[in-house]
Amino acid sequence: MNLNALKKLLVGSPLATAQSRHERLTKTSALAVFSSDALSSVAYATEEILLILVLAGTVAFQYSIPIGVAIAVLIAVVVSSYRQTIRAYPQGGGSYIVTKDNLGTLPGVISGGALLIDYVLTVAVSVAAGVAALTSAVPWLYPYRIVLGVGFVALVTLANLRGIRESGKLFTLPTYLFIFGFAFFILYGLVRWTFGWDAEALAARPANPASQDLTLFLVLRAFASGCAALTGVEAVSDGVPAFKPPEARNARVVLAWLGVILISLFMGITFLARHYGVSPVPEETIVSQLARKIFGEGLVYYALQASTMLILVLAANTAFADFPRLSFFLARDGFLPRQFGSRGDRLVFSNGILILGGTAALLLVVFGGSTHRLIPLYAVGVFLSFTLSQASMVRRWLVRRERGWRWRWWVNAVGAATTGLVVLVITVTKFTHGAWVVVLLIPLLVMMFLAIHRHYADVAGQLSLEGYTMPPPMQHTVLVLVGDLHKGVIHALQYAQTLSPSVKGVYVELDPDRTRRLEEKWIKWSMGVPLVVLSSPYRSLLQPFLEYLNHLLALGDNHMVTIVIPEFVTAHWWQHLLHNQTAFLIKGTLLFRKNVVVTDVPYHLR
Amino acid sequence: MNLNALKKLLVGSPLATAQSRHERLTKTSALAVFSSDALSSVAYATEEILLILVLAGTVAFQYSIPIGVAIAVLIAVVVSSYRQTIRAYPQGGGSYIVTKDNLGTLPGVISGGALLIDYVLTVAVSVAAGVAALTSAVPWLYPYRIVLGVGFVALVTLANLRGIRESGKLFTLPTYLFIFGFAFFILYGLVRWTFGWDAEALAARPANPASQDLTLFLVLRAFASGCAALTGVEAVSDGVPAFKPPEARNARVVLAWLGVILISLFMGITFLARHYGVSPVPEETIVSQLARKIFGEGLVYYALQASTMLILVLAANTAFADFPRLSFFLARDGFLPRQFGSRGDRLVFSNGILILGGTAALLLVVFGGSTHRLIPLYAVGVFLSFTLSQASMVRRWLVRRERGWRWRWWVNAVGAATTGLVVLVITVTKFTHGAWVVVLLIPLLVMMFLAIHRHYADVAGQLSLEGYTMPPPMQHTVLVLVGDLHKGVIHALQYAQTLSPSVKGVYVELDPDRTRRLEEKWIKWSMGVPLVVLSSPYRSLLQPFLEYLNHLLALGDNHMVTIVIPEFVTAHWWQHLLHNQTAFLIKGTLLFRKNVVVTDVPYHLR
């Protein structure tokens, strides 16, 4: 069919199960693969802090450095905490699994739901920020930012439906380009600032008027926005089995590196933004403004913007691996529909990928493709799952009391307490700006998970063969619904005769003259099948038939009735509208009747 | 079911076929029943003439009287012509039947299509004008005119779905109220004008500036708009069998009366409008302005507006009898889907009524509930069917040459020629203003009629038992699709065993471990049914199964394969989404496969 050809063109030919292979990553590749999500937030985290502070006027920017330091400390705490998780879960310690393991099902699915939401937001926020990097460099694209965002999402979705198996190769170049590019950018900027080479630029500082008071609440809200920098830090601990052995050790090293790089880049940009006195504007990102001031509008500037855009798209891409994988775990445990548990013919979890892409694109449209408007929804889920995951570790050390558990317990306890506090800060300060959506959505998702789980468990119980005794053989009546006698009906009668020796034709009489004509033909063509004629005083085809059917079904719970309906298959779709109305009506009416099977026997017209 | 209860509440309980009865109308009732459509146009025809003339400034209003006279003559011609049709078709001479009878199928269905379109417009125009009568009297309702219009259409639709059997009673009072009310209105207005009692009002004449030149084309366009006055004149000749005997004679008398009344009222309003110097404005109708000037804003004024509104709604109601009846004739002859040929349980042609109501409501919304914007589409269809119907009579007299045929021939020939000329004038002058829609729609409808007719004829030929020899008995294989082994599958297996002694279970293997577990259970529970295991290197459930199916179907054209799929019926709709995906997929794929029957065996979950 044409649809199949299109799918093949877009998504590629099916891959055999045997083609599934596992790539083992060196530390260098692993850093590239697992850090893009976390590092890419450097592109917007500083800006989001300033966007809140600016509400209290330019003067409030002095708080950006302390807030930056607080976030850097937070990164260090979370990274240390996750290094413990890696040690305990060398087979991969995703928050859902770790939490379910140690705290039980309910905290587990809460963590799962929170993460699913955050993966969707990762895609939306990263793509929005990537588009912002692009439109900062190419301003005439700014009006098309929503279309561009949806286009990026579509592209990444498609790439993932094909299956991106060359992940190491794909990630290495852009990630290291970004890391070294930004390192150079920051160092060069610091040198220029130290020697006062940009004195002129530094002199011309924008003065934004204050629209709000500079309160502790506002500073905390700025901190909460900056916490977006931490999203994606958990990726390494999820992916331990992908490392070359010794897996856990390598993963711990890579995570430490990730922490160091993330802190350096984030603090560097925050420091430069403070001292170059840039102020957020809708049309151009802070990073772009800084790069323009430091490098001028040359090749280096454009290369920096391009690498920013690239790593942001890669970050979005990361969620396309995480979301379907988590959905798979949830489906395997019966919290999501089974469709999420099966791989498509390209070996990827197509349903999860499609749902993630669709929801993220929808978010981009609803929020006008603006990073800033999406941020209040972001990070709530991630920090909730951080907290649950660290709390799980706390409990685990307590229960197992392995060698050296005391100080590990302390690391995780500090991690859990800190991230728990952050959840509170984020939720409270961003609640009215959009966080309420997530606060509402997480319990709704959890309720859905539990309802699905209960349903599957209930069905499994109902279907179980444990202690089941085979019911006695069925009684069976076959009725052929007859409106007229023609080749299609004879075809259906012949078919019905192969089903049962006791077939009956049923005809609803609307006009006695037609009945007489039918009965004359019937004698000749019916192959001995008896004809039941039902009268219909109200011209309803359905009512008399239903009464007859009820009468048959009353014979016993063991009695099945098969209703054979001759149906036309026409050459063109519109011709279908000219036939089969009765068949359609009867199928609709009897869809949920117990002990009734409706069988269409297609008769093919030329 | 709830839907049935709602239907019963709105539409009423079913009526038995035996309850169908035929009311015979006296001349007085018949005039009431058949004239509302034609007479109601008095409410807007004059206004539509002025609305065109005003484009050339108030001075152009002098042409309203000559145009009115031309239309009066046209009415006389058409009435005389239709009196001949009544004589020839005492059993009811609808244009479709008369034309098909005398000129052949193609002209017949052209006439039918044209009339169907005009019936829809009758509803839309009449309701829009009725709402205008209401909002002229109650100006604060003016902004709600679209909602009011759609509401009226819904009401009339519902009334007709219930079945309006008391037609004589229903029509008599409002129609005669309208006739006598307007007669009094016009006479009193003439008296006041003659004696110069309204000298003041007459002095204050509005002067509209000209926006176009006063050309012959504009005058013809005004005439074309006024021709809306003639729609509905054909109703009497369609309904001859409803008269008391002698039917034809009584009908001819009533038609003559209708002509006289229509001409008098229409000319009266046109004359008063000219001499009271009223000018069309969007918010108030001409008739309302006149009545206000002549009677002042008292009880008489409101009664007049109410009776105008009432007769316009009745006129819309007329189309609700005509449209379904014509659809029935077209469906009976195979030009429309069979659904239009059957009466609903209230003895009415529900499908035709619903389509008419829906389309008319849509038109009201699209055209902003404005009579004036609908008028350019109106009357094209009616005059086309007038012309075809009169031309049919011309041919009939020529062929039959009955006594006195010569002068009757002349009457119809003049009728055909005149109405034909009017079709031309209407089409040309209103083409760019909307008539093009109808000019396009009529051939499209005709093409649809013919395609449907060809299809039904073709199918009848394919199904005919003429010279048919019974095919040999069928071979039959029954496959039960197995994903797991549980009570639902056992239910399906038991059912399948009643269908055939040679049932096979088919299982697509995705994971060899699961196959092993299934096979162990199978031995215990399968009641001797063999299990076919198909391997699936690409994890597709469908592909291996389709290959196996093709292999079976290749056994011969006489070989049927029944695929039994155990399907769950869940307690809640959302639970359905958690199951049955495979069943759905397979049904979708095999829907149009020859010699394949897909049978769902429902298993009811609590």
mmCIF file of N, CA and C in Angstrom, chain A residues 262-337:
data_model
loop_
_atom_site.group_PDB
_atom_site.id
_atom_site.type_symbol
_atom_site.label_atom_id
_atom_site.label_comp_id
_atom_site.label_asym_id
_atom_site.label_seq_id
_atom_site.Cartn_x
_atom_site.Cartn_y
_atom_site.Cartn_z
ATOM 1 N N LEU A 262 30.114 21.473 33.684
ATOM 2 C CA LEU A 262 28.848 22.194 33.775
ATOM 3 C C LEU A 262 29.001 23.428 34.677
ATOM 4 N N ILE A 263 29.613 23.217 35.860
ATOM 5 C CA ILE A 263 29.793 24.339 36.785
ATOM 6 C C ILE A 263 30.640 25.427 36.139
ATOM 7 N N SER A 264 31.743 25.021 35.482
ATOM 8 C CA SER A 264 32.645 26.014 34.887
ATOM 9 C C SER A 264 31.940 26.842 33.825
ATOM 10 N N LEU A 265 31.250 26.157 32.901
ATOM 11 C CA LEU A 265 30.628 26.885 31.801
ATOM 12 C C LEU A 265 29.507 27.792 32.321
ATOM 13 N N PHE A 266 28.694 27.239 33.203
ATOM 14 C CA PHE A 266 27.562 28.008 33.703
ATOM 15 C C PHE A 266 28.051 29.233 34.481
ATOM 16 N N MET A 267 29.029 29.024 35.379
ATOM 17 C CA MET A 267 29.540 30.151 36.154
ATOM 18 C C MET A 267 30.226 31.161 35.244
ATOM 19 N N GLY A 268 30.952 30.666 34.241
ATOM 20 C CA GLY A 268 31.645 31.558 33.306
ATOM 21 C C GLY A 268 30.673 32.493 32.609
ATOM 22 N N ILE A 269 29.598 31.917 32.038
ATOM 23 C CA ILE A 269 28.620 32.746 31.319
ATOM 24 C C ILE A 269 27.942 33.719 32.282
ATOM 25 N N THR A 270 27.620 33.227 33.488
ATOM 26 C CA THR A 270 26.951 34.094 34.455
ATOM 27 C C THR A 270 27.858 35.272 34.843
ATOM 28 N N PHE A 271 29.133 34.962 35.030
ATOM 29 C CA PHE A 271 30.100 35.997 35.396
ATOM 30 C C PHE A 271 30.229 37.032 34.281
ATOM 31 N N LEU A 272 30.396 36.551 33.040
ATOM 32 C CA LEU A 272 30.546 37.473 31.905
ATOM 33 C C LEU A 272 29.294 38.330 31.729
ATOM 34 N N ALA A 273 28.135 37.669 31.847
ATOM 35 C CA ALA A 273 26.882 38.410 31.671
ATOM 36 C C ALA A 273 26.789 39.542 32.684
ATOM 37 N N ARG A 274 27.228 39.248 33.922
ATOM 38 C CA ARG A 274 27.193 40.260 34.973
ATOM 39 C C ARG A 274 28.137 41.416 34.645
ATOM 40 N N HIS A 275 29.352 41.071 34.198
ATOM 41 C CA HIS A 275 30.348 42.125 34.063
ATOM 42 C C HIS A 275 30.313 42.810 32.715
ATOM 43 N N TYR A 276 29.735 42.157 31.708
ATOM 44 C CA TYR A 276 29.499 42.855 30.437
ATOM 45 C C TYR A 276 28.164 43.597 30.463
ATOM 46 N N GLY A 277 27.463 43.433 31.585
ATOM 47 C CA GLY A 277 26.230 44.203 31.769
ATOM 48 C C GLY A 277 25.189 43.995 30.684
ATOM 49 N N VAL A 278 25.051 42.765 30.184
ATOM 50 C CA VAL A 278 24.008 42.544 29.184
ATOM 51 C C VAL A 278 22.670 42.334 29.896
ATOM 52 N N SER A 279 21.642 42.663 29.177
ATOM 53 C CA SER A 279 20.310 42.624 29.754
ATOM 54 C C SER A 279 19.407 41.850 28.779
ATOM 55 N N PRO A 280 18.541 40.998 29.293
ATOM 56 C CA PRO A 280 17.753 40.163 28.368
ATOM 57 C C PRO A 280 16.773 40.964 27.513
ATOM 58 N N VAL A 281 16.725 40.639 26.212
ATOM 59 C CA VAL A 281 15.717 41.184 25.289
ATOM 60 C C VAL A 281 15.071 40.003 24.570
ATOM 61 N N PRO A 282 13.821 40.167 24.110
ATOM 62 C CA PRO A 282 13.150 39.009 23.506
ATOM 63 C C PRO A 282 13.853 38.479 22.258
ATOM 64 N N GLU A 283 14.421 39.384 21.451
ATOM 65 C CA GLU A 283 14.878 38.954 20.118
ATOM 66 C C GLU A 283 16.261 38.334 20.119
ATOM 67 N N GLU A 284 17.061 38.558 21.169
ATOM 68 C CA GLU A 284 18.413 38.010 21.131
ATOM 69 C C GLU A 284 18.768 37.423 22.488
ATOM 70 N N THR A 285 19.410 36.253 22.472
ATOM 71 C CA THR A 285 19.761 35.609 23.734
ATOM 72 C C THR A 285 20.947 36.326 24.373
ATOM 73 N N ILE A 286 21.107 36.122 25.672
ATOM 74 C CA ILE A 286 22.237 36.671 26.433
ATOM 75 C C ILE A 286 23.555 36.171 25.845
ATOM 76 N N VAL A 287 23.604 34.847 25.554
ATOM 77 C CA VAL A 287 24.837 34.265 25.018
ATOM 78 C C VAL A 287 25.204 34.944 23.695
ATOM 79 N N SER A 288 24.215 35.156 22.858
ATOM 80 C CA SER A 288 24.479 35.802 21.566
ATOM 81 C C SER A 288 24.969 37.236 21.770
ATOM 82 N N GLN A 289 24.339 37.962 22.694
ATOM 83 C CA GLN A 289 24.771 39.337 22.965
ATOM 84 C C GLN A 289 26.222 39.364 23.432
ATOM 85 N N LEU A 290 26.538 38.447 24.357
ATOM 86 C CA LEU A 290 27.905 38.371 24.885
ATOM 87 C C LEU A 290 28.901 38.070 23.771
ATOM 88 N N ALA A 291 28.570 37.045 22.980
ATOM 89 C CA ALA A 291 29.496 36.611 21.930
ATOM 90 C C ALA A 291 29.710 37.740 20.914
ATOM 91 N N ARG A 292 28.666 38.468 20.618
ATOM 92 C CA ARG A 292 28.767 39.600 19.689
ATOM 93 C C ARG A 292 29.714 40.674 20.248
ATOM 94 N N LYS A 293 29.586 40.907 21.563
ATOM 95 C CA LYS A 293 30.433 41.938 22.163
ATOM 96 C C LYS A 293 31.887 41.500 22.209
ATOM 97 N N ILE A 294 32.113 40.211 22.485
ATOM 98 C CA ILE A 294 33.474 39.735 22.697
ATOM 99 C C ILE A 294 34.183 39.451 21.383
ATOM 100 N N PHE A 295 33.452 38.834 20.421
ATOM 101 C CA PHE A 295 34.116 38.449 19.170
ATOM 102 C C PHE A 295 33.776 39.363 18.002
ATOM 103 N N GLY A 296 32.772 40.211 18.174
ATOM 104 C CA GLY A 296 32.288 40.950 17.007
ATOM 105 C C GLY A 296 31.505 39.983 16.127
ATOM 106 N N GLU A 297 30.836 40.530 15.090
ATOM 107 C CA GLU A 297 29.943 39.677 14.311
ATOM 108 C C GLU A 297 30.703 38.931 13.209
ATOM 109 N N GLY A 298 31.585 38.054 13.593
ATOM 110 C CA GLY A 298 32.404 37.359 12.597
ATOM 111 C C GLY A 298 32.139 35.871 12.598
ATOM 112 N N LEU A 299 33.050 35.137 11.974
ATOM 113 C CA LEU A 299 32.918 33.704 11.843
ATOM 114 C C LEU A 299 32.811 33.024 13.215
ATOM 115 N N VAL A 300 33.643 33.479 14.168
ATOM 116 C CA VAL A 300 33.655 32.846 15.491
ATOM 117 C C VAL A 300 32.279 32.965 16.141
ATOM 118 N N TYR A 301 31.696 34.173 16.012
ATOM 119 C CA TYR A 301 30.359 34.372 16.569
ATOM 120 C C TYR A 301 29.363 33.375 15.991
ATOM 121 N N TYR A 302 29.349 33.267 14.634
ATOM 122 C CA TYR A 302 28.373 32.373 14.010
ATOM 123 C C TYR A 302 28.646 30.912 14.375
ATOM 124 N N ALA A 303 29.917 30.545 14.461
ATOM 125 C CA ALA A 303 30.263 29.164 14.841
ATOM 126 C C ALA A 303 29.747 28.863 16.250
ATOM 127 N N LEU A 304 29.893 29.833 17.143
ATOM 128 C CA LEU A 304 29.436 29.652 18.515
ATOM 129 C C LEU A 304 27.914 29.467 18.563
ATOM 130 N N GLN A 305 27.184 30.294 17.804
ATOM 131 C CA GLN A 305 25.723 30.179 17.784
ATOM 132 C C GLN A 305 25.302 28.837 17.194
ATOM 133 N N ALA A 306 26.008 28.449 16.135
ATOM 134 C CA ALA A 306 25.662 27.176 15.488
ATOM 135 C C ALA A 306 25.887 26.025 16.453
ATOM 136 N N SER A 307 27.015 26.060 17.186
ATOM 137 C CA SER A 307 27.275 24.932 18.080
ATOM 138 C C SER A 307 26.285 24.949 19.243
ATOM 139 N N THR A 308 25.845 26.147 19.664
ATOM 140 C CA THR A 308 24.811 26.219 20.701
ATOM 141 C C THR A 308 23.519 25.566 20.220
ATOM 142 N N MET A 309 23.135 25.944 19.000
ATOM 143 C CA MET A 309 21.904 25.376 18.451
ATOM 144 C C MET A 309 22.012 23.860 18.368
ATOM 145 N N LEU A 310 23.144 23.399 17.889
ATOM 146 C CA LEU A 310 23.348 21.969 17.687
ATOM 147 C C LEU A 310 23.232 21.192 18.996
ATOM 148 N N ILE A 311 23.890 21.702 20.049
ATOM 149 C CA ILE A 311 23.859 20.933 21.299
ATOM 150 C C ILE A 311 22.463 20.959 21.911
ATOM 151 N N LEU A 312 21.719 22.029 21.648
ATOM 152 C CA LEU A 312 20.352 22.077 22.161
ATOM 153 C C LEU A 312 19.464 21.060 21.448
ATOM 154 N N VAL A 313 19.662 20.918 20.144
ATOM 155 C CA VAL A 313 18.890 19.908 19.419
ATOM 156 C C VAL A 313 19.288 18.512 19.902
ATOM 157 N N LEU A 314 20.588 18.316 20.162
ATOM 158 C CA LEU A 314 21.029 17.024 20.710
ATOM 159 C C LEU A 314 20.401 16.765 22.067
ATOM 160 N N ALA A 315 20.279 17.820 22.876
ATOM 161 C CA ALA A 315 19.657 17.667 24.188
ATOM 162 C C ALA A 315 18.220 17.193 24.031
ATOM 163 N N ALA A 316 17.513 17.791 23.088
ATOM 164 C CA ALA A 316 16.141 17.351 22.803
ATOM 165 C C ALA A 316 16.165 15.895 22.400
ATOM 166 N N ASN A 317 17.140 15.553 21.590
ATOM 167 C CA ASN A 317 17.258 14.189 21.107
ATOM 168 C C ASN A 317 17.419 13.193 22.261
ATOM 169 N N THR A 318 18.129 13.612 23.324
ATOM 170 C CA THR A 318 18.329 12.745 24.482
ATOM 171 C C THR A 318 16.991 12.299 25.069
ATOM 172 N N ALA A 319 16.057 13.253 25.160
ATOM 173 C CA ALA A 319 14.752 12.910 25.715
ATOM 174 C C ALA A 319 14.043 11.865 24.861
ATOM 175 N N PHE A 320 14.382 11.840 23.576
ATOM 176 C CA PHE A 320 13.757 10.858 22.692
ATOM 177 C C PHE A 320 14.260 9.447 22.950
ATOM 178 N N ALA A 321 15.395 9.331 23.654
ATOM 179 C CA ALA A 321 15.808 8.001 24.107
ATOM 180 C C ALA A 321 15.206 7.722 25.481
ATOM 181 N N ASP A 322 15.158 8.757 26.333
ATOM 182 C CA ASP A 322 14.736 8.563 27.724
ATOM 183 C C ASP A 322 13.243 8.298 27.851
ATOM 184 N N PHE A 323 12.439 9.114 27.168
ATOM 185 C CA PHE A 323 10.983 9.009 27.319
ATOM 186 C C PHE A 323 10.474 7.627 26.905
ATOM 187 N N PRO A 324 10.821 7.138 25.705
ATOM 188 C CA PRO A 324 10.308 5.817 25.331
ATOM 189 C C PRO A 324 10.850 4.717 26.238
ATOM 190 N N ARG A 325 12.107 4.881 26.728
ATOM 191 C CA ARG A 325 12.655 3.841 27.593
ATOM 192 C C ARG A 325 11.872 3.793 28.906
ATOM 193 N N LEU A 326 11.598 4.954 29.487
ATOM 194 C CA LEU A 326 10.826 4.985 30.728
ATOM 195 C C LEU A 326 9.396 4.473 30.484
ATOM 196 N N SER A 327 8.822 4.862 29.349
ATOM 197 C CA SER A 327 7.480 4.356 29.018
ATOM 198 C C SER A 327 7.502 2.840 28.926
ATOM 199 N N PHE A 328 8.579 2.316 28.350
ATOM 200 C CA PHE A 328 8.693 0.869 28.232
ATOM 201 C C PHE A 328 8.679 0.216 29.606
ATOM 202 N N PHE A 329 9.488 0.782 30.556
ATOM 203 C CA PHE A 329 9.507 0.213 31.903
ATOM 204 C C PHE A 329 8.117 0.287 32.538
ATOM 205 N N LEU A 330 7.483 1.439 32.378
ATOM 206 C CA LEU A 330 6.151 1.608 32.977
ATOM 207 C C LEU A 330 5.155 0.640 32.345
ATOM 208 N N ALA A 331 5.246 0.444 31.029
ATOM 209 C CA ALA A 331 4.327 -0.462 30.346
ATOM 210 C C ALA A 331 4.603 -1.901 30.763
ATOM 211 N N ARG A 332 5.889 -2.234 30.899
ATOM 212 C CA ARG A 332 6.258 -3.593 31.300
ATOM 213 C C ARG A 332 5.670 -3.911 32.673
ATOM 214 N N ASP A 333 5.660 -2.916 33.547
ATOM 215 C CA ASP A 333 5.106 -3.126 34.882
ATOM 216 C C ASP A 333 3.596 -2.892 34.924
ATOM 217 N N GLY A 334 2.974 -2.647 33.758
ATOM 218 C CA GLY A 334 1.517 -2.544 33.706
ATOM 219 C C GLY A 334 0.957 -1.195 34.105
ATOM 220 N N PHE A 335 1.771 -0.136 34.058
ATOM 221 C CA PHE A 335 1.262 1.195 34.402
ATOM 222 C C PHE A 335 0.903 2.022 33.166
ATOM 223 N N LEU A 336 1.333 1.544 32.036
ATOM 224 C CA LEU A 336 0.982 2.228 30.781
ATOM 225 C C LEU A 336 0.453 1.164 29.817
ATOM 226 N N PRO A 337 -0.311 1.583 28.793
ATOM 227 C CA PRO A 337 -0.830 0.598 27.840
ATOM 228 C C PRO A 337 0.299 -0.229 27.220
#
